[in-house]
Short mmCIF file of C-alpha atoms in Angstrom, two decimals:
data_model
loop_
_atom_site.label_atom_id
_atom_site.label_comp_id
_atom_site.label_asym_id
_atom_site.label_seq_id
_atom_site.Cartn_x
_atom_site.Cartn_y
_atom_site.Cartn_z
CA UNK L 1 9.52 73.60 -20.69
CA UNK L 2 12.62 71.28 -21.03
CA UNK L 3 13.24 71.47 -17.33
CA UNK L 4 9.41 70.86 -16.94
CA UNK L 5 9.78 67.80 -19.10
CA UNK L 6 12.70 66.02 -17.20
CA UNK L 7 11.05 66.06 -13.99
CA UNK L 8 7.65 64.56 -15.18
CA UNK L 9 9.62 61.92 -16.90
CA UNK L 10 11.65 61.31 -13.82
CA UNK L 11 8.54 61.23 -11.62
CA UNK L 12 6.71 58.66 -13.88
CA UNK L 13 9.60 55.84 -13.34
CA UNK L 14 8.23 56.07 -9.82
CA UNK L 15 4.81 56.86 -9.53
CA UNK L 16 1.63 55.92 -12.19
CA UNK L 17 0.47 59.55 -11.57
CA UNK L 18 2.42 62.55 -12.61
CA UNK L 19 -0.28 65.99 -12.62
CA UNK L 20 0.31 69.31 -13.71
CA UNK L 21 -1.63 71.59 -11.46
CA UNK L 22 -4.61 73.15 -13.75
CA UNK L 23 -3.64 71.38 -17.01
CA UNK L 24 -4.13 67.56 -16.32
CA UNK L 25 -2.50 64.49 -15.31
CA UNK L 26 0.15 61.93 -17.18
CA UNK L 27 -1.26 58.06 -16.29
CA UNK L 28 0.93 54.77 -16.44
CA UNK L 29 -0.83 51.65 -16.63
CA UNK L 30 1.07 48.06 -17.03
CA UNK L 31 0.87 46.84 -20.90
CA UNK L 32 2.11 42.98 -21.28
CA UNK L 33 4.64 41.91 -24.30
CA UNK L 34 3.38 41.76 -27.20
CA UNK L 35 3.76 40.61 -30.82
CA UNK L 36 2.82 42.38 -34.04
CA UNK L 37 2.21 40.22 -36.71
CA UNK L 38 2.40 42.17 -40.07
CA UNK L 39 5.52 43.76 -39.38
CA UNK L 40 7.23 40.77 -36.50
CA UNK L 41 8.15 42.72 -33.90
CA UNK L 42 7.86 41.89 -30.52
CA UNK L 43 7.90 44.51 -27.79
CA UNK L 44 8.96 43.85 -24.07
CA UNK L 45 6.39 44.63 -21.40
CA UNK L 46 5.64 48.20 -20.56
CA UNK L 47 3.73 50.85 -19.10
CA UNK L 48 1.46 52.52 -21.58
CA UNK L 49 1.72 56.15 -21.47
CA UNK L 50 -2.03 58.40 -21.74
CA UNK L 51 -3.17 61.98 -20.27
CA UNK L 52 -6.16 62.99 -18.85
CA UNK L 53 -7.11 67.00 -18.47
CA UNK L 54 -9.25 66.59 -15.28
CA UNK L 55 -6.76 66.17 -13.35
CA UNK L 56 -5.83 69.41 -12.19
CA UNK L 57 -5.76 69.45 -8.55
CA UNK L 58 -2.52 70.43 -7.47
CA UNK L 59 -1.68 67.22 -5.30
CA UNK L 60 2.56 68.61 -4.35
CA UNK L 61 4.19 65.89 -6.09
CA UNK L 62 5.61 68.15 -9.17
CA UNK L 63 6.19 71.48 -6.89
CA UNK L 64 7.30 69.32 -4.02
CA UNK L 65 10.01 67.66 -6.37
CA UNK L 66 10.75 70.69 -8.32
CA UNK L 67 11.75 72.45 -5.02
CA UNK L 68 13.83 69.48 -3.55
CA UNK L 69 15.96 69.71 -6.77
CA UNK L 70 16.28 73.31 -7.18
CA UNK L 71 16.89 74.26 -3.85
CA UNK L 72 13.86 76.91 -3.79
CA UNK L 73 10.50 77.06 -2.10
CA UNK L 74 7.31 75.23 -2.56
CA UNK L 75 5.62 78.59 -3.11
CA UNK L 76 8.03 79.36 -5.39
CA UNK L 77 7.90 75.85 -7.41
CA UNK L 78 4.11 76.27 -7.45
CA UNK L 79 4.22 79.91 -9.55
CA UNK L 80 7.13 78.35 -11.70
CA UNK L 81 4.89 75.83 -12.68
CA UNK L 82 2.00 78.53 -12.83
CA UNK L 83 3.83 80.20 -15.26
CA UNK L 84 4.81 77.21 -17.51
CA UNK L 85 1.01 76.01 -17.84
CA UNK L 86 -0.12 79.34 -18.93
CA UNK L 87 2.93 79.36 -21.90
CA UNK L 88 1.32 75.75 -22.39
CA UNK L 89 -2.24 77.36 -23.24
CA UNK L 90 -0.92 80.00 -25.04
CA UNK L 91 0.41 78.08 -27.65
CA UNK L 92 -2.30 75.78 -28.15
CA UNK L 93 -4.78 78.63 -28.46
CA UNK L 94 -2.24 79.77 -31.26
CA UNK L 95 -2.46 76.26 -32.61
CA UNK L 96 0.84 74.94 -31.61
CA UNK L 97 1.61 71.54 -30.49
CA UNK L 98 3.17 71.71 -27.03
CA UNK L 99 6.07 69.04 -26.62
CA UNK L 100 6.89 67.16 -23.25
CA UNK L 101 9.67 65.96 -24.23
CA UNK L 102 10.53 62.23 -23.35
CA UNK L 103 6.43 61.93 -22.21
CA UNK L 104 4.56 63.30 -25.41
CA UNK L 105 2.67 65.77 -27.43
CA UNK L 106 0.11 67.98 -26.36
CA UNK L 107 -2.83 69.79 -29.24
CA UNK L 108 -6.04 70.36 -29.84
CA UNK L 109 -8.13 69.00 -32.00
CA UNK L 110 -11.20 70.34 -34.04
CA UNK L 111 -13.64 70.65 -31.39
CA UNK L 112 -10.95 72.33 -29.13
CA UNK L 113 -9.82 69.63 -26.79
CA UNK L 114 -6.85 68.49 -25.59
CA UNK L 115 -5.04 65.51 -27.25
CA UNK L 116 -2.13 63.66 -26.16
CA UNK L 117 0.40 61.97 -28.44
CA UNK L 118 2.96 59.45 -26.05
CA UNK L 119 6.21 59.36 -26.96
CA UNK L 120 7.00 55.48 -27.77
CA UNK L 121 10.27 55.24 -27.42
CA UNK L 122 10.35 55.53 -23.67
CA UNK L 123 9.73 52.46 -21.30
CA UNK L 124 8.69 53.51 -18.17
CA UNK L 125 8.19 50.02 -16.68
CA UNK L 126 11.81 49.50 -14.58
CA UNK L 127 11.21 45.62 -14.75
CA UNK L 128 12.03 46.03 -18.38
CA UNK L 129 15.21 47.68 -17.86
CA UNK L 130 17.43 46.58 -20.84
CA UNK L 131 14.91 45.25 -23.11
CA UNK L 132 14.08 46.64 -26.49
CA UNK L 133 11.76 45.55 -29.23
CA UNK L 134 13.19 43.16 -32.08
CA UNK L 135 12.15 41.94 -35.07
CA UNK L 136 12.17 37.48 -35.20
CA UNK L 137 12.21 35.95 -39.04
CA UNK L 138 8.94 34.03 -39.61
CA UNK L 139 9.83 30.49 -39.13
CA UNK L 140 9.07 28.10 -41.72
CA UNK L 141 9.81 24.27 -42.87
CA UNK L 142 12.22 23.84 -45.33
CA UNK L 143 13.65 20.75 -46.80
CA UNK L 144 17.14 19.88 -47.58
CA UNK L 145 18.77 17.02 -48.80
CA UNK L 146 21.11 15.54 -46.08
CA UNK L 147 24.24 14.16 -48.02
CA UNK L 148 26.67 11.69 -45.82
CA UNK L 149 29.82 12.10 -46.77
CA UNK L 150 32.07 9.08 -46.82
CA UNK L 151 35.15 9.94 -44.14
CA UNK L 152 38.28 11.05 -45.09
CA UNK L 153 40.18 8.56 -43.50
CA UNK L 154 38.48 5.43 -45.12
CA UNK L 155 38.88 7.28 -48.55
CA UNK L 156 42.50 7.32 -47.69
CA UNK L 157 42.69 3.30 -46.51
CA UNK L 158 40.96 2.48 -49.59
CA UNK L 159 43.20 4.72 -51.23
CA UNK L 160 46.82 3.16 -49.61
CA UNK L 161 45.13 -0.35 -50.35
CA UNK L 162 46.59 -1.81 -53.44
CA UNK L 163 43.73 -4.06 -55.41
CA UNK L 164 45.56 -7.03 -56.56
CA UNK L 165 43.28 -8.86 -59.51
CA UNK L 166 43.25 -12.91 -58.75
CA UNK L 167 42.33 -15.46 -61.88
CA UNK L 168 39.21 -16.77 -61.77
CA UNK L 169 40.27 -20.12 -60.08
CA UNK L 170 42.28 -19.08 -57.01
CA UNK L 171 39.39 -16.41 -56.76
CA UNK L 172 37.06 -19.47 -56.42
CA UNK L 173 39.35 -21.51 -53.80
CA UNK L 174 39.30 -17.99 -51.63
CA UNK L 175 35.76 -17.64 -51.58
CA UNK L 176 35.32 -21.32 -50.93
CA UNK L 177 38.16 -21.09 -47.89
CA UNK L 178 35.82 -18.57 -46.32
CA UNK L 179 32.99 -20.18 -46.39
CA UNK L 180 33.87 -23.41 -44.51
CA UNK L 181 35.91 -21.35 -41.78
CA UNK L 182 33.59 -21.22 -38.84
CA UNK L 183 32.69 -17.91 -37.54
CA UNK L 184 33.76 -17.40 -33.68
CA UNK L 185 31.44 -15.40 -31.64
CA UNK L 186 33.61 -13.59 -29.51
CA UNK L 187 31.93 -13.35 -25.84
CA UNK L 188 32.27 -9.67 -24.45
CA UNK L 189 32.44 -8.87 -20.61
CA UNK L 190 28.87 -8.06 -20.27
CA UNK L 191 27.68 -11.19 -21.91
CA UNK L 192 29.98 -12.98 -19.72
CA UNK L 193 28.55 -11.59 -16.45
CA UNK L 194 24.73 -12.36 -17.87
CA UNK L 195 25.56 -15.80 -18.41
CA UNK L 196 26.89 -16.04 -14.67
CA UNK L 197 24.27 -14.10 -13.55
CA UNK L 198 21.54 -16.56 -14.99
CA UNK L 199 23.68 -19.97 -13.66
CA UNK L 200 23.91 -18.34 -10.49
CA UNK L 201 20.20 -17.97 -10.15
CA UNK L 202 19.41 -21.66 -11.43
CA UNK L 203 20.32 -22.99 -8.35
CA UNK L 204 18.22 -20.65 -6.14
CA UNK L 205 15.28 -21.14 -8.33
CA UNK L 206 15.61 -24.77 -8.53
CA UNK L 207 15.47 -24.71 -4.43
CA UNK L 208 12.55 -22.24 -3.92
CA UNK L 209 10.69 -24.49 -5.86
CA UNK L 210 11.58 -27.35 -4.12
CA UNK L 211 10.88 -26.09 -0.99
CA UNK L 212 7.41 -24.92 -2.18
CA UNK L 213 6.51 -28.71 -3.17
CA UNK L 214 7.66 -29.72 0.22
CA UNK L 215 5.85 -27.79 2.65
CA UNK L 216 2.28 -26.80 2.90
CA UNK L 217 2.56 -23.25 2.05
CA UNK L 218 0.30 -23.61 -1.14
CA UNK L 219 -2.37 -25.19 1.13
CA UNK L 220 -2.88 -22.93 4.73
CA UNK L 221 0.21 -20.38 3.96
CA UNK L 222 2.68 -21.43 6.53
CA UNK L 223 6.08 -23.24 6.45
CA UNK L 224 8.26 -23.94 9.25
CA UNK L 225 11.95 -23.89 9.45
CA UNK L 226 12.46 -27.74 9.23
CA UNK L 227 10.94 -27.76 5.74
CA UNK L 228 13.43 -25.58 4.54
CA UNK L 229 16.24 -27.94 4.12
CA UNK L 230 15.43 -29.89 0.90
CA UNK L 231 17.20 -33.09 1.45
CA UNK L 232 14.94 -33.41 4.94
CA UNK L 233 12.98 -37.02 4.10
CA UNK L 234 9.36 -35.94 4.87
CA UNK L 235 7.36 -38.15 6.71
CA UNK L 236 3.86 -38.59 5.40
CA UNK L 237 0.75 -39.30 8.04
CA UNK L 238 -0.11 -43.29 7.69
CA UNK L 239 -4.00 -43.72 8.88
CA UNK L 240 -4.03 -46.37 11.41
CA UNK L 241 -7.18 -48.43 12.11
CA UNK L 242 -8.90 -48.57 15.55
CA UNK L 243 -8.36 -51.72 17.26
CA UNK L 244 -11.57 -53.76 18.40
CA UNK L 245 -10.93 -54.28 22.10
CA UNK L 246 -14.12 -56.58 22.44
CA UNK L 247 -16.29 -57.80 19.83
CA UNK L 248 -20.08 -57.82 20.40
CA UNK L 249 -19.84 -55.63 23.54
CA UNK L 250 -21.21 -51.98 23.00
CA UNK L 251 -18.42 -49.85 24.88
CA UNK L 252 -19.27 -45.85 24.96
CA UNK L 253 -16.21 -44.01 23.20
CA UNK L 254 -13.91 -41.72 25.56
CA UNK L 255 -12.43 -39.80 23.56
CA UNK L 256 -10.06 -38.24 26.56
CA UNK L 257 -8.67 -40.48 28.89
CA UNK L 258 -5.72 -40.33 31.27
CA UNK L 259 -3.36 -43.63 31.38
CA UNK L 260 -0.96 -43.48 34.91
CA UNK L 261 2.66 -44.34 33.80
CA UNK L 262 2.65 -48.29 36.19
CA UNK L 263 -1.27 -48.85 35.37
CA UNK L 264 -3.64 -49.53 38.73
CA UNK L 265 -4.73 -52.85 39.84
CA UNK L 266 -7.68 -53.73 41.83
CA UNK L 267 -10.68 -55.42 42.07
CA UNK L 268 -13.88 -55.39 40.31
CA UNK L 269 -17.62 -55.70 41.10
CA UNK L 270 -19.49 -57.77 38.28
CA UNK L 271 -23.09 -58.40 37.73
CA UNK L 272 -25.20 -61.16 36.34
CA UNK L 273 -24.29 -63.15 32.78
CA UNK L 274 -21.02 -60.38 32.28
CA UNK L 275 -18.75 -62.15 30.32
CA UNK L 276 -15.37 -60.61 30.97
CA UNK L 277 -11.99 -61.29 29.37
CA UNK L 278 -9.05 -62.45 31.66
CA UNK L 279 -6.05 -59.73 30.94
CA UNK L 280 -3.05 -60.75 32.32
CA UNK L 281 -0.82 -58.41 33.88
CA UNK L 282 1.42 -56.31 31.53
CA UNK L 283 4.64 -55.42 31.83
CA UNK L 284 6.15 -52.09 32.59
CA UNK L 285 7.44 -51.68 29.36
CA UNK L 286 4.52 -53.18 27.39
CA UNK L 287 1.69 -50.32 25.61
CA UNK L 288 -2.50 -50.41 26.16
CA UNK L 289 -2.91 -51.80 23.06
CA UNK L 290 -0.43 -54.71 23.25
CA UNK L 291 -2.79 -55.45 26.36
CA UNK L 292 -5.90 -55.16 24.50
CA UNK L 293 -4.22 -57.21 21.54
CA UNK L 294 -3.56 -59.93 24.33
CA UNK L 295 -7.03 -59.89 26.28
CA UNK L 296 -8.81 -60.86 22.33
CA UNK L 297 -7.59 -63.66 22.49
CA UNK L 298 -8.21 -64.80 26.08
CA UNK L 299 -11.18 -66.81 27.21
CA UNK L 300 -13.85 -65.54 28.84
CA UNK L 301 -14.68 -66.34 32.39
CA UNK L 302 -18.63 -66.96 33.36
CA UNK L 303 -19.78 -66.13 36.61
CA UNK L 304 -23.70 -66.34 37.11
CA UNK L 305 -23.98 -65.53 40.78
CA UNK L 306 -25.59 -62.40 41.46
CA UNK L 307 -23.48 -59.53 43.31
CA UNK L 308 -20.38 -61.83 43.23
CA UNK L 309 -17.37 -59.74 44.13
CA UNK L 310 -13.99 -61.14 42.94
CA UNK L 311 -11.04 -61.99 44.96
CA UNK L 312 -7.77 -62.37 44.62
CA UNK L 313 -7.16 -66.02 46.51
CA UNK L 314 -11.50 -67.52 46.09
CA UNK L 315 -12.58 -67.35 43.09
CA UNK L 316 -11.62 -65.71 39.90
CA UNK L 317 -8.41 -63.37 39.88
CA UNK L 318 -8.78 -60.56 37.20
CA UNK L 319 -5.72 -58.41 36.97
CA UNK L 320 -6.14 -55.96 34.50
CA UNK L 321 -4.93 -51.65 33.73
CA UNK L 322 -7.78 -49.75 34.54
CA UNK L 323 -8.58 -46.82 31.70
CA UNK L 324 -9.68 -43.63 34.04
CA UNK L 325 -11.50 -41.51 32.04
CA UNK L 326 -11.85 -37.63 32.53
CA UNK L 327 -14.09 -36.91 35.32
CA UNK L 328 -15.19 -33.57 33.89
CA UNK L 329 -16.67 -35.88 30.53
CA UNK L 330 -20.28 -36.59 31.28
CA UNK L 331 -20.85 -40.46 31.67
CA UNK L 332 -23.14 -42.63 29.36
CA UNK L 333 -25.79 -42.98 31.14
CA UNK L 334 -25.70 -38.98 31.19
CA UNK L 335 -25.42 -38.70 28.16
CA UNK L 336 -28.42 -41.41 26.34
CA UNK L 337 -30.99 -39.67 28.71
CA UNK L 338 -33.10 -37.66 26.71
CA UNK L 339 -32.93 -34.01 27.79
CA UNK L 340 -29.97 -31.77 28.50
CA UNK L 341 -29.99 -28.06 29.60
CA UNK L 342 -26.44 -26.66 27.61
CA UNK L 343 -24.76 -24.22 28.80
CA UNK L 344 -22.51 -23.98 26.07
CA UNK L 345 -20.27 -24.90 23.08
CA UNK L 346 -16.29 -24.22 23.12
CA UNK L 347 -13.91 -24.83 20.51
CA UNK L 348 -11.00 -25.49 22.39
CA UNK L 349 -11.20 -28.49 25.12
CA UNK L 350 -9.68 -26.22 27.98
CA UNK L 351 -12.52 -24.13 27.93
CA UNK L 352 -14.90 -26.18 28.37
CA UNK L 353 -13.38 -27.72 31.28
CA UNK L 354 -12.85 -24.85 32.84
CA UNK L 355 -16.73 -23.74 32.06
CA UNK L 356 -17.47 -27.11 33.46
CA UNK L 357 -15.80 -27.42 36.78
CA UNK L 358 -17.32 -22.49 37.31
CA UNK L 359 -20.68 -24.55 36.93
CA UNK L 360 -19.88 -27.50 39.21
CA UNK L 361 -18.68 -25.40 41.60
CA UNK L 362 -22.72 -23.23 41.53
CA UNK L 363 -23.83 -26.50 42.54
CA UNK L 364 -24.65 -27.98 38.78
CA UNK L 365 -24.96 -31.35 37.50
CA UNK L 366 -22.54 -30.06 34.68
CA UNK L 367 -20.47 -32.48 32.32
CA UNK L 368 -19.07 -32.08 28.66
CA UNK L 369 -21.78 -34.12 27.41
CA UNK L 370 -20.06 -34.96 23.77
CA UNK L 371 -18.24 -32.99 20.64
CA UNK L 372 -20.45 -32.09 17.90
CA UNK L 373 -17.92 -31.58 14.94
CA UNK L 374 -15.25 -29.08 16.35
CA UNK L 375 -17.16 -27.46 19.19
CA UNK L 376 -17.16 -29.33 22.51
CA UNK L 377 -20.77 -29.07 24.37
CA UNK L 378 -21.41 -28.41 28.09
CA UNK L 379 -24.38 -29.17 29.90
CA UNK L 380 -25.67 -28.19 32.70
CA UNK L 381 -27.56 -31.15 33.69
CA UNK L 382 -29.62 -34.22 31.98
CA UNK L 383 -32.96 -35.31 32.68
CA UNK L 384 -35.24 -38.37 31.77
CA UNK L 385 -37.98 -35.76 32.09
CA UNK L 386 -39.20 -32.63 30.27
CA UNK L 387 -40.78 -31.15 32.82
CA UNK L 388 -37.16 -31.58 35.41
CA UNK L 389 -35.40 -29.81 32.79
CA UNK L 390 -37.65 -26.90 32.24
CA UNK L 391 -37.34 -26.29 35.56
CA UNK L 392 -33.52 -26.39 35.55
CA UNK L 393 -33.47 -24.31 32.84
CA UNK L 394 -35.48 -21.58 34.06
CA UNK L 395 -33.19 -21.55 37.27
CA UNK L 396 -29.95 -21.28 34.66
CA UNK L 397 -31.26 -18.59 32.83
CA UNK L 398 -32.11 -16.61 35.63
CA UNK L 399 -29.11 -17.37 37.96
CA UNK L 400 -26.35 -17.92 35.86
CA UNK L 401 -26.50 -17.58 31.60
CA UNK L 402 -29.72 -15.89 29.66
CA UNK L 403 -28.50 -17.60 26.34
CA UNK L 404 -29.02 -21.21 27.96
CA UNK L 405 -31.22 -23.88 26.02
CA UNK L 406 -32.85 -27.31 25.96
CA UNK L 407 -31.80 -30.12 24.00
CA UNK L 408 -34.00 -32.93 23.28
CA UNK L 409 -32.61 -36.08 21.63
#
């Protein structure tokens, strides 16, 4: 049976399964650690060990073994093992306990059926090579008194140190001595370099701030490279009032006109009752509005003959810079008549003259009739009646722009 023994204890390092043809089957199943607490012991993982008698179908494991090692048959491992398992029953009927030995015990019990005792002390699990189960004191809070002890050394300055006894008086003078001497804070390496790290940034906070005030980058977000050099003198925008060219005469406002560089000269056609201010001729160097400053203060000439036309060597010379404005603007007596088909508004003056000269070229009547806060407004033509620019309007939203519209003033 000892042989027997070795090889199903060899067998269950490897498999979960050891069976003993026609007596039953020895079963390994994983157990985790574990800790008892009456006794504190904690065991290492295992496999625990159990048997179970219907298993008895011979599956060749045991004889197959049994014959590798011996050097015999299967046959002939089969009736060795035969012969074991009947010495097994024999002495249980007799009421012996059968011993595996390294696996377990083997009886039976009152009612005649096979128990099975495991043997403990064998770990079958090879993870838990090495380990074995110890016993851990319980851990509990206990409180000690920590006593500091003074260090050797200073008991042995204090020690070495004579203590001289002073009168009362000189005792008095020392003490005083002390307290009038100043106490000197002496500045270490690192407090050095924190103090010249904090002057250092003084400067470069003094200018970021600076250069904050100065620019506009509160206001819109954007600064520009000029604004950062703080001792830049910043120029502040000065409103400048329009000057009155002639008083008492209604003039439309251009608001985009084109000068030439010399000015032009010529002559002009006048009507009835015009009163018109003689300008003398300017100077290349002189500005439009040292010429208007100049023509306030001239008198005006009278003519009363109807269709008159000015010359230079008859009758009255008038010399004056003519102010083109932009042909693409419509003119003012475009723009007081009372209906306009738009085409358009743009926010940017290019635009619009570009949509302006697209519609011209259809064959429009189109003009940027005026600016209405930022947007600049296109029309395609203007009309004294409703009915002309319905018409026109119809036309423009078939032909050319669906989201075209009427605008009555």
């Amino acid at each position: 049976m000892k042989d027997l023994s070795n090889t199903i204890s060899e067998l269950l390092y490897e498999y979960d399964c050891v069976i003993i043809p026609e007596l039953g089957g020895f079963i390994t199943n994983y157990r985790p650690a574990s800790i008892n607490e009456d006794s504190g012991v904690l065991f290492p993982p295992s496999k625990a060990l159990s048997f179970n008698g219907n298993l008895v179908q011979n599956d060749g494991l045991l004889a197959n073994h049994i014959a590798a090692h011996s050097n015999i048959s299967f046959e002939k491992a089969c009736d060795q093992i035969k012969q074991k398992v009947e010495d097994c029953f024999s002495n249980l009927n007799e009421g012996h306990r059968v011993c595996f030995e390294k696996v377990g015990i083997l009886y039976l019990d009152e009612e005649m059926s096979i128990q099975f005792e495991p043997d403990e002390s064998v770990n079958y699990l090879a993870s838990s090579f090495g380990l074995i189960e110890f016993h851990y004191p319980e851990l509990r809070e206990i409180e000690s008194e920590v006593v500091q002890e003074v260090p050797a050394l200073i008991n042995e300055q204090m020690a070495e140190t004579p203590v001289i006894a002073l009168p009362r008086k000189e005792l008095e003078k020392v003490i005083e001595r002390v307290k009038e001497e100043p106490v000197v804070r002496k500045i270490t390496s690192g407090s050095r370099y924190r103090y010249l790290a904090v002057a250092a940034l003084l400067p470069l906070l003094f200018y970021m701030g600076l250069v904050v005030w100065q620019s506009d980058v509160i206001k819109d977000g954007n600064i520009h490279k000029s604004e950062l050099n703080p001792f830049k003198t910043l120029k502040k925008p000065v409103y400048k009032e329009r000057s009155k060219v002639f008083e008492g005469l209604e003039i439309p406002v251009i608001e985009h006109i084109r000068l030439p560089e010399d000015g032009l000269k010529g002559e002009l056609e006048v009507e009835d009752d015009v009163m018109l201010p003689v300008i003398e001729e300017t100077n290349s160097g002189s500005t439009f509005e040292e010429a208007v400053s100049r023509s306030e203060k001239a008198e005006p000439a009278v003519l009363n003959e109807p269709e008159t036309k000015l010359e230079m060597k008859e009758k009255v010379v008038i010399t004056a810079t003519t102010i083109i404005a932009d042909e693409l603007f419509a003119r003012p007596e475009m723009v007081s008549l009372p209906y306009h088909v738009m085409n358009g508004c743009y926010g940017v003056i290019s635009n619009a003259k570009k949509q302006t000269k697209r519609l011209r070229g259809r064959g429009y009547d189109a003009a940027i009739l005026d600016k209405k806060g930022k947007l600049y407004r296109v029309s395609q033509g203007s009309f004294t009646s409703e009915e002309e620019a319905i018409n026109l309007l119809k036309k423009a939203k078939r032909e050319d722009d669906p989201s075209a519209w009427l605008l009555k003033k």
